[in-house]
Coordinates of C-alpha atoms in Angstrom, one line a residue:
M13 CA -18.0 16.9 8.5
S14 CA -15.4 14.5 7.0
L15 CA -16.1 11.9 4.7
Y16 CA -15.7 9.5 7.5
D17 CA -18.0 11.4 9.9
D18 CA -20.6 11.4 7.1
T19 CA -20.3 7.7 6.6
L20 CA -20.6 7.0 10.5
A21 CA -23.5 8.9 11.0
L22 CA -25.3 7.4 7.8
L23 CA -24.4 3.9 9.1
Q24 CA -25.9 4.6 12.3
R25 CA -29.4 5.8 10.9
M26 CA -29.2 2.8 8.6
V27 CA -28.6 0.4 11.7
R28 CA -31.4 2.1 13.8
N29 CA -33.8 1.8 10.8
A30 CA -33.9 -2.1 11.7
C31 CA -34.6 -3.3 8.2
V32 CA -35.1 -7.0 9.4
N33 CA -35.5 -9.7 6.7
D34 CA -37.0 -12.8 8.3
L35 CA -37.3 -14.2 4.8
T36 CA -41.0 -13.4 4.4
P37 CA -42.2 -11.0 1.4
D38 CA -43.5 -8.5 4.0
S39 CA -40.6 -8.3 6.2
G40 CA -37.4 -6.1 5.4
Q41 CA -39.2 -3.0 4.8
E42 CA -36.1 -1.6 3.1
V43 CA -38.2 1.5 2.2
R44 CA -36.9 2.8 5.4
N45 CA -33.3 2.7 4.5
A46 CA -34.2 3.8 0.9
D47 CA -35.8 6.7 2.1
T48 CA -32.8 7.5 4.5
L49 CA -30.3 7.1 1.3
E50 CA -32.5 9.4 -0.9
E51 CA -32.3 12.2 2.0
F52 CA -28.5 11.6 2.2
F53 CA -28.2 12.2 -1.5
S54 CA -30.6 15.3 -1.6
G55 CA -28.9 18.6 -3.1
T56 CA -27.0 16.4 -5.3
D57 CA -26.9 15.9 -9.1
V58 CA -27.4 12.3 -9.3
E59 CA -30.0 10.2 -11.2
V60 CA -32.4 8.4 -8.8
Q61 CA -34.3 5.3 -9.4
R62 CA -36.6 3.5 -7.0
I63 CA -37.5 -0.2 -7.8
E64 CA -40.4 -1.6 -5.6
P65 CA -41.3 -5.1 -6.7
H66 CA -43.3 -5.8 -3.5
P67 CA -44.7 -3.1 -1.0
G68 CA -41.9 -1.9 1.3
R69 CA -39.3 -3.8 -0.4
V70 CA -37.5 -1.0 -2.1
S71 CA -34.3 -0.8 -4.0
V72 CA -32.7 2.5 -5.0
V73 CA -30.2 3.3 -7.7
F74 CA -28.0 6.4 -7.7
T75 CA -26.1 7.0 -10.7
V76 CA -23.4 9.7 -11.5
P77 CA -23.3 9.7 -15.4
G78 CA -19.8 9.7 -16.7
T79 CA -18.3 12.2 -19.6
D80 CA -16.7 9.4 -21.4
P81 CA -19.2 6.8 -23.0
A82 CA -15.9 4.7 -23.7
A83 CA -14.5 4.7 -20.0
E84 CA -15.0 1.8 -17.7
P85 CA -18.2 2.0 -15.5
L86 CA -18.2 1.1 -11.8
T87 CA -21.3 -0.1 -9.6
L88 CA -21.2 -0.6 -6.0
L89 CA -23.7 -3.1 -4.6
G90 CA -24.8 -2.7 -1.2
H91 CA -27.8 -4.3 0.5
T92 CA -29.8 -2.6 3.2
D93 CA -31.6 -5.4 4.9
V94 CA -30.3 -7.1 7.9
V95 CA -31.2 -10.6 9.6
P96 CA -33.3 -11.2 12.8
V97 CA -31.6 -11.0 16.1
D98 CA -32.2 -12.8 19.3
S99 CA -32.5 -9.9 21.7
A100 CA -32.0 -11.9 24.6
K101 CA -28.6 -12.9 23.5
W102 CA -27.3 -9.3 23.0
T103 CA -25.9 -7.3 25.8
V104 CA -26.5 -4.0 23.9
D105 CA -29.8 -2.8 21.9
P106 CA -29.4 -4.6 18.6
F107 CA -30.6 -1.5 16.8
G108 CA -29.2 1.2 19.2
A109 CA -25.9 1.9 16.9
E110 CA -24.1 2.6 20.3
I111 CA -20.5 3.3 20.2
I112 CA -18.3 1.4 22.9
D113 CA -14.7 1.2 23.3
G114 CA -13.9 2.2 19.6
K115 CA -16.7 -0.3 18.2
L116 CA -19.9 0.4 16.7
Y117 CA -22.5 -2.3 17.9
G118 CA -25.7 -3.1 16.1
R119 CA -27.3 -5.7 13.7
G120 CA -25.9 -5.2 10.4
T121 CA -22.7 -3.0 11.2
V122 CA -20.7 -5.7 9.5
D123 CA -23.1 -7.5 7.2
M124 CA -23.0 -5.4 5.3
L125 CA -24.3 -1.7 6.3
F126 CA -20.7 -0.4 7.0
I127 CA -19.8 -1.1 3.3
T128 CA -23.3 0.0 2.1
A129 CA -22.7 3.3 4.0
T130 CA -19.3 4.0 2.7
M131 CA -20.4 3.3 -0.8
A132 CA -23.2 5.9 -0.3
A133 CA -20.8 8.4 1.2
V134 CA -18.0 8.0 -1.5
T135 CA -20.6 8.4 -4.5
R136 CA -22.0 11.3 -3.0
E137 CA -18.7 12.8 -2.7
V138 CA -17.9 12.2 -6.3
A139 CA -21.1 13.7 -7.4
R140 CA -20.4 16.7 -5.6
N141 CA -17.1 17.2 -7.2
G142 CA -18.3 17.0 -10.6
R143 CA -19.0 14.3 -13.1
P144 CA -16.4 11.6 -13.4
R145 CA -15.0 10.1 -16.8
G146 CA -16.6 6.7 -16.0
T147 CA -20.2 6.4 -15.1
L148 CA -20.5 5.4 -11.1
T149 CA -23.5 3.9 -9.8
F150 CA -24.5 3.0 -6.1
V151 CA -27.3 0.5 -5.6
G152 CA -28.9 0.0 -2.0
L153 CA -30.5 -3.5 -2.6
A154 CA -33.2 -4.9 -0.6
D155 CA -33.5 -8.6 0.1
E156 CA -30.1 -9.9 -0.1
E157 CA -30.5 -12.1 3.0
A158 CA -33.2 -14.0 1.3
R159 CA -31.2 -14.5 -1.9
G160 CA -32.2 -11.5 -3.8
G161 CA -35.4 -12.4 -5.0
L162 CA -37.1 -9.1 -4.2
G163 CA -33.7 -7.3 -4.8
A164 CA -30.8 -8.2 -7.0
K165 CA -32.5 -11.3 -8.5
W166 CA -35.5 -9.5 -9.4
I167 CA -33.8 -6.7 -10.8
S168 CA -31.3 -8.7 -13.0
E169 CA -34.4 -10.8 -14.3
N170 CA -36.9 -8.0 -14.8
L171 CA -34.9 -4.8 -15.4
P172 CA -31.3 -6.0 -16.2
D173 CA -30.7 -2.5 -17.9
A174 CA -31.4 -0.3 -14.9
F175 CA -27.6 -0.1 -14.4
S176 CA -24.3 -1.6 -15.5
W177 CA -23.3 -4.7 -14.4
K178 CA -19.9 -4.6 -16.0
N179 CA -17.7 -4.1 -12.9
M180 CA -18.9 -4.5 -9.6
L181 CA -17.9 -4.1 -5.8
S182 CA -19.8 -5.6 -3.0
E183 CA -19.3 -7.8 0.3
T184 CA -16.9 -8.9 1.6
G185 CA -13.1 -8.6 1.7
G186 CA -9.9 -6.7 3.1
S187 CA -9.4 -9.1 6.2
H188 CA -6.2 -10.7 6.9
L189 CA -4.7 -14.2 6.9
P190 CA -2.9 -15.5 10.1
T191 CA 0.2 -16.6 8.2
T192 CA 2.9 -19.0 10.1
D193 CA 5.8 -16.5 9.5
G194 CA 3.8 -13.0 10.5
S195 CA 3.9 -11.7 7.0
D196 CA 0.8 -10.1 5.9
A197 CA -1.8 -11.5 3.4
I198 CA -5.1 -9.8 2.6
A199 CA -8.1 -11.8 1.2
F200 CA -10.7 -10.6 -1.4
N201 CA -13.5 -12.6 -2.7
V202 CA -13.7 -13.4 -6.3
G203 CA -16.5 -16.1 -6.3
E204 CA -18.9 -17.8 -4.6
K205 CA -20.1 -21.3 -4.2
G206 CA -23.4 -22.4 -5.5
A207 CA -26.7 -23.7 -4.2
A208 CA -28.0 -27.3 -4.8
Q209 CA -30.8 -27.6 -1.8
R210 CA -32.0 -31.2 -2.1
R211 CA -34.8 -32.9 -0.4
L212 CA -34.5 -36.8 0.1
V213 CA -37.8 -38.6 0.2
V214 CA -38.3 -42.1 1.4
S215 CA -41.4 -44.4 1.3
G216 CA -42.1 -47.1 3.8
D217 CA -45.3 -49.1 5.1
A218 CA -48.3 -47.2 6.8
G219 CA -49.9 -48.6 9.7
H220 CA -50.9 -48.7 13.4
G221 CA -48.0 -48.2 15.9
S222 CA -49.0 -51.0 17.9
T223 CA -48.3 -53.9 15.1
P224 CA -44.7 -53.0 13.8
F225 CA -43.7 -56.7 12.9
G226 CA -42.5 -57.0 9.4
K227 CA -42.9 -53.4 8.6
D228 CA -40.7 -51.4 6.2
F229 CA -40.1 -48.3 8.5
A230 CA -39.8 -45.0 6.6
V231 CA -38.2 -43.5 9.8
V232 CA -35.4 -46.0 10.1
K233 CA -34.9 -45.7 6.3
I234 CA -34.4 -41.8 6.5
A235 CA -32.0 -42.4 9.3
E236 CA -29.7 -44.6 7.3
V237 CA -30.1 -42.1 4.4
A238 CA -28.6 -39.5 6.8
R239 CA -25.9 -41.7 8.0
R240 CA -25.0 -42.4 4.7
I241 CA -24.9 -38.9 3.6
A242 CA -22.9 -37.9 6.7
D243 CA -20.2 -40.3 5.5
A244 CA -19.9 -39.4 2.1
K245 CA -16.2 -38.9 0.8
I246 CA -16.3 -35.5 -0.8
P247 CA -13.0 -35.0 -2.8
V248 CA -11.2 -31.6 -2.5
T249 CA -11.8 -29.0 -5.3
S250 CA -8.3 -28.0 -6.1
D251 CA -7.8 -24.9 -8.2
K252 CA -5.4 -22.0 -8.4
T253 CA -7.6 -20.0 -5.9
W254 CA -7.4 -22.9 -3.3
E255 CA -3.7 -23.3 -4.0
G256 CA -3.0 -19.7 -3.7
F257 CA -5.0 -19.6 -0.2
V258 CA -2.9 -22.3 1.0
Q259 CA 0.4 -21.1 -0.1
A260 CA -0.2 -17.7 1.5
F261 CA -0.3 -19.5 5.0
R262 CA 3.8 -20.2 4.4
F263 CA 3.3 -23.8 5.8
D264 CA 6.2 -26.2 5.4
P265 CA 6.2 -27.9 2.0
A266 CA 4.8 -31.2 3.2
T267 CA 1.9 -29.6 5.1
E268 CA 1.1 -27.0 1.9
Q269 CA 1.0 -30.0 -0.5
A270 CA -1.1 -32.4 1.5
L271 CA -3.5 -29.5 2.4
I272 CA -3.7 -28.5 -1.3
E273 CA -4.4 -32.3 -2.2
G274 CA -7.0 -32.3 0.7
T275 CA -5.3 -35.0 2.4
G276 CA -3.9 -32.8 5.3
D277 CA -5.2 -31.6 8.6
Y278 CA -7.4 -28.6 8.4
H279 CA -6.8 -27.7 11.8
A280 CA -3.5 -26.2 10.6
F281 CA -5.7 -23.2 9.5
G282 CA -6.7 -22.5 13.3
D283 CA -9.7 -20.8 13.4
L284 CA -10.0 -20.6 9.7
A285 CA -10.1 -24.5 9.6
A286 CA -14.0 -24.8 8.9
Y287 CA -13.8 -21.9 6.2
A288 CA -11.0 -23.5 4.4
H289 CA -12.7 -26.9 4.4
A290 CA -15.8 -25.4 3.0
A291 CA -13.8 -23.2 0.5
S292 CA -12.3 -26.3 -1.0
H293 CA -15.1 -28.8 -0.9
T294 CA -18.7 -29.1 -1.9
T295 CA -20.6 -29.2 1.8
I296 CA -23.6 -31.0 2.6
S297 CA -25.3 -30.0 5.5
Q298 CA -28.5 -31.7 6.7
T299 CA -30.6 -29.3 8.3
V300 CA -34.5 -30.3 8.0
L301 CA -35.8 -33.9 8.9
H302 CA -39.5 -34.7 8.9
A303 CA -41.7 -37.8 9.5
G304 CA -45.0 -38.7 10.8
G305 CA -47.6 -36.6 12.9
A306 CA -49.4 -39.0 15.3
I307 CA -47.4 -40.9 17.5
N308 CA -49.5 -44.1 17.0
V309 CA -49.4 -44.1 13.1
L310 CA -46.3 -45.4 11.1
P311 CA -45.5 -42.7 8.4
S312 CA -45.5 -43.7 5.0
T313 CA -43.0 -41.0 3.9
A314 CA -40.1 -39.4 5.3
W315 CA -37.8 -36.8 3.8
L316 CA -34.5 -35.1 4.7
E317 CA -33.7 -31.5 3.7
M318 CA -30.3 -30.4 2.9
D319 CA -28.1 -27.3 2.3
V320 CA -25.7 -28.2 -0.3
R321 CA -23.2 -25.7 -1.6
P322 CA -21.1 -26.8 -4.9
A323 CA -17.9 -25.7 -5.1
P324 CA -16.6 -23.8 -8.3
G325 CA -16.4 -26.4 -11.0
T326 CA -19.3 -28.5 -9.5
S327 CA -22.5 -28.9 -11.5
Q328 CA -25.9 -29.8 -10.4
E329 CA -25.6 -33.2 -12.0
D330 CA -22.3 -33.7 -10.0
V331 CA -24.1 -33.1 -6.8
D332 CA -26.7 -35.8 -7.6
A333 CA -24.0 -38.3 -8.6
L334 CA -22.2 -37.6 -5.4
L335 CA -25.6 -38.3 -3.4
R336 CA -26.2 -41.5 -5.2
D337 CA -22.8 -42.8 -4.8
A338 CA -23.1 -42.1 -0.9
L339 CA -26.6 -43.8 -0.9
G340 CA -25.1 -46.9 -2.6
D341 CA -27.6 -49.6 -2.8
L342 CA -30.2 -47.2 -1.1
A343 CA -30.1 -44.9 -4.0
E344 CA -32.9 -46.3 -5.9
E345 CA -35.3 -46.1 -2.9
V346 CA -34.5 -42.3 -2.6
D347 CA -36.6 -39.6 -4.8
I348 CA -34.1 -36.6 -5.1
Q349 CA -35.8 -33.5 -5.3
Y350 CA -34.5 -30.0 -6.2
L351 CA -35.1 -27.0 -4.2
I352 CA -32.9 -23.9 -4.6
S353 CA -30.4 -24.6 -7.2
E354 CA -27.9 -21.9 -8.5
P355 CA -24.4 -22.3 -10.0
P356 CA -21.3 -21.2 -8.5
A357 CA -20.1 -17.8 -9.8
V358 CA -16.6 -16.8 -10.2
S359 CA -14.8 -13.6 -11.6
P360 CA -11.0 -14.0 -12.8
A361 CA -8.3 -12.5 -10.5
S362 CA -7.1 -9.9 -13.3
G363 CA -8.3 -7.2 -15.4
P364 CA -9.0 -3.5 -14.6
L365 CA -11.1 -3.6 -11.5
W366 CA -8.9 -6.4 -9.9
E367 CA -5.7 -4.4 -10.4
A368 CA -7.3 -1.4 -8.8
I369 CA -8.2 -3.5 -5.8
V370 CA -4.5 -4.8 -5.6
E371 CA -3.2 -1.3 -6.1
T372 CA -5.4 0.3 -3.5
A373 CA -4.6 -2.4 -1.0
G374 CA -1.3 -1.9 -1.5
E375 CA -1.5 1.8 -0.7
F376 CA -2.5 0.8 2.9
F377 CA -0.5 -2.5 3.2
P378 CA 2.4 -2.2 1.1
A379 CA 3.8 -5.5 2.5
A380 CA 0.9 -7.4 2.2
A381 CA 0.3 -10.2 -0.5
I382 CA -3.2 -10.1 -2.2
V383 CA -5.1 -13.3 -2.2
P384 CA -8.0 -14.3 -4.1
V385 CA -10.6 -16.3 -2.2
Y386 CA -14.2 -17.8 -2.6
A387 CA -17.0 -17.0 -0.5
T388 CA -18.6 -19.8 1.1
G389 CA -22.2 -18.1 1.4
G390 CA -23.8 -15.8 -1.4
S391 CA -23.6 -12.3 -2.2
D392 CA -25.7 -10.2 -4.9
L393 CA -22.5 -10.2 -7.2
R394 CA -23.5 -13.6 -8.6
F395 CA -26.4 -11.9 -10.6
G396 CA -24.1 -9.5 -12.3
R397 CA -21.7 -12.3 -13.0
R398 CA -24.4 -14.1 -14.9
L399 CA -24.9 -11.1 -16.9
G400 CA -21.3 -11.3 -18.0
G401 CA -19.7 -8.7 -15.5
V402 CA -17.0 -9.0 -13.1
G403 CA -17.6 -8.7 -9.3
Y404 CA -15.4 -8.6 -6.0
G405 CA -15.9 -8.3 -2.4
F406 CA -14.0 -5.2 -1.3
A407 CA -13.5 -3.4 2.4
L408 CA -10.5 -3.1 4.3
H409 CA -9.7 -3.9 7.8
A410 CA -7.0 -3.3 10.2
K411 CA -4.2 -6.0 10.3
E412 CA -5.4 -7.4 13.6
R413 CA -8.6 -8.3 11.9
T414 CA -8.2 -11.7 10.6
M415 CA -10.6 -13.3 8.3
A416 CA -11.9 -15.8 11.0
E417 CA -12.5 -12.7 13.3
A418 CA -14.4 -10.6 10.3
N419 CA -16.3 -13.7 9.4
G420 CA -17.5 -14.3 13.0
Q421 CA -19.2 -11.2 13.2
L422 CA -21.7 -12.2 10.5
H423 CA -25.2 -12.8 11.8
S424 CA -23.8 -12.9 15.3
H425 CA -24.7 -11.9 18.7
D426 CA -23.5 -8.5 19.8
E427 CA -22.2 -7.9 16.1
H428 CA -19.6 -5.1 16.0
L429 CA -17.6 -3.1 13.9
H430 CA -14.1 -1.6 14.7
L431 CA -14.2 1.9 13.8
E432 CA -10.6 1.9 12.7
D433 CA -11.9 -0.7 10.0
L434 CA -14.6 1.7 9.1
A435 CA -12.1 4.5 8.4
L436 CA -10.0 2.2 6.5
T437 CA -12.9 1.0 4.2
V438 CA -13.8 4.8 3.7
A439 CA -10.4 5.7 2.8
A440 CA -9.8 2.8 0.5
Y441 CA -13.3 3.2 -1.4
E442 CA -12.3 6.8 -2.1
S443 CA -8.9 6.0 -3.6
L444 CA -10.4 3.1 -5.5
V445 CA -13.3 4.9 -7.1
T446 CA -11.3 7.9 -7.6
K447 CA -8.8 6.2 -9.8
F448 CA -11.2 3.7 -11.5
V449 CA -13.7 6.1 -12.8
G450 CA -11.6 9.1 -12.9
A451 CA -13.2 11.1 -10.3

């Protein structure tokens, strides 16, 4: 079988293992994919380490030691869990891994099992061909979809020396931008926004619902809080990465400058308008609202929970200042409580690994501009970046696959992967890994 055939067969098995992470400790059961990966590597001379911080939540590390201790190492971080499905909204079996019209259907095919399977297959191929110059490690990580608490986060905090975090590849990248002049541009993630989840709590008068006169209503107050937060004026976070993203579209000069400054119309980005806005701003999504219990009782407290994603360069203190400014004269009546808080994490678009990405992409798309971008969600790369490493999202898609289309498959109904993209990603990983570790 070819490297592509091996990868496809492994990918189908991993989809069918249905390692669904519903954000509870006993879900996921990535042990199934860990066992599948160990079986896949059987008969090869690789070092294997299983890490299980909670029953069934297994991450597994496969290391091919290098011959030169001074050579650059490379670590491939692939996660093995997937998000839940609403089966009624799917037209195929979410875990059937069926191939229909050149596309592989199933939960996790795009996020991110096709990359994980590719990483495994390329690592096994390197191991079969002898030791590389630099150490190559592939890690099948649990619990990425729940922010890594039983996966990469746990390992980075408890077993940071389990593998090298110096040079990392993970999800995602390699999709194309719909430029205005038809030229090609390929985006690769160099960083990601942080987390600044907040709960805003207000107090009001308790009492019987039948006598509301003169009462200070917590419900009314939290509604006003929500309105003011929705009206917050959040400035654009303009830096070289954002400027390069805008410039890649080849807009006319006036449109380009307005978008860089944050005064332009984001609809100019077409299907990528929401992504472009999120990539260039700290964003606030109001997601949970709670007040009261019994219909005849005035609640004395109410709270609003928000998914806040700080842009690179934005601190937790900056987020609090933004919220207080939006609340205005209500700020002193609102208790701002921290939930999950993490800083943004960014790697430079320079250095040996970035240069290998640029060179590899150029082998397949010689005319394409390579564009560094920020991920608006999270990935396991942030934990390695905090330990001093560099990390990038890497895959490769056909020119017809825009970033909007690729991103649109994430957590979607009828999630599917074009097999053409799997073939490109396998070939690209084989090329990059070979040149980087000297396989």
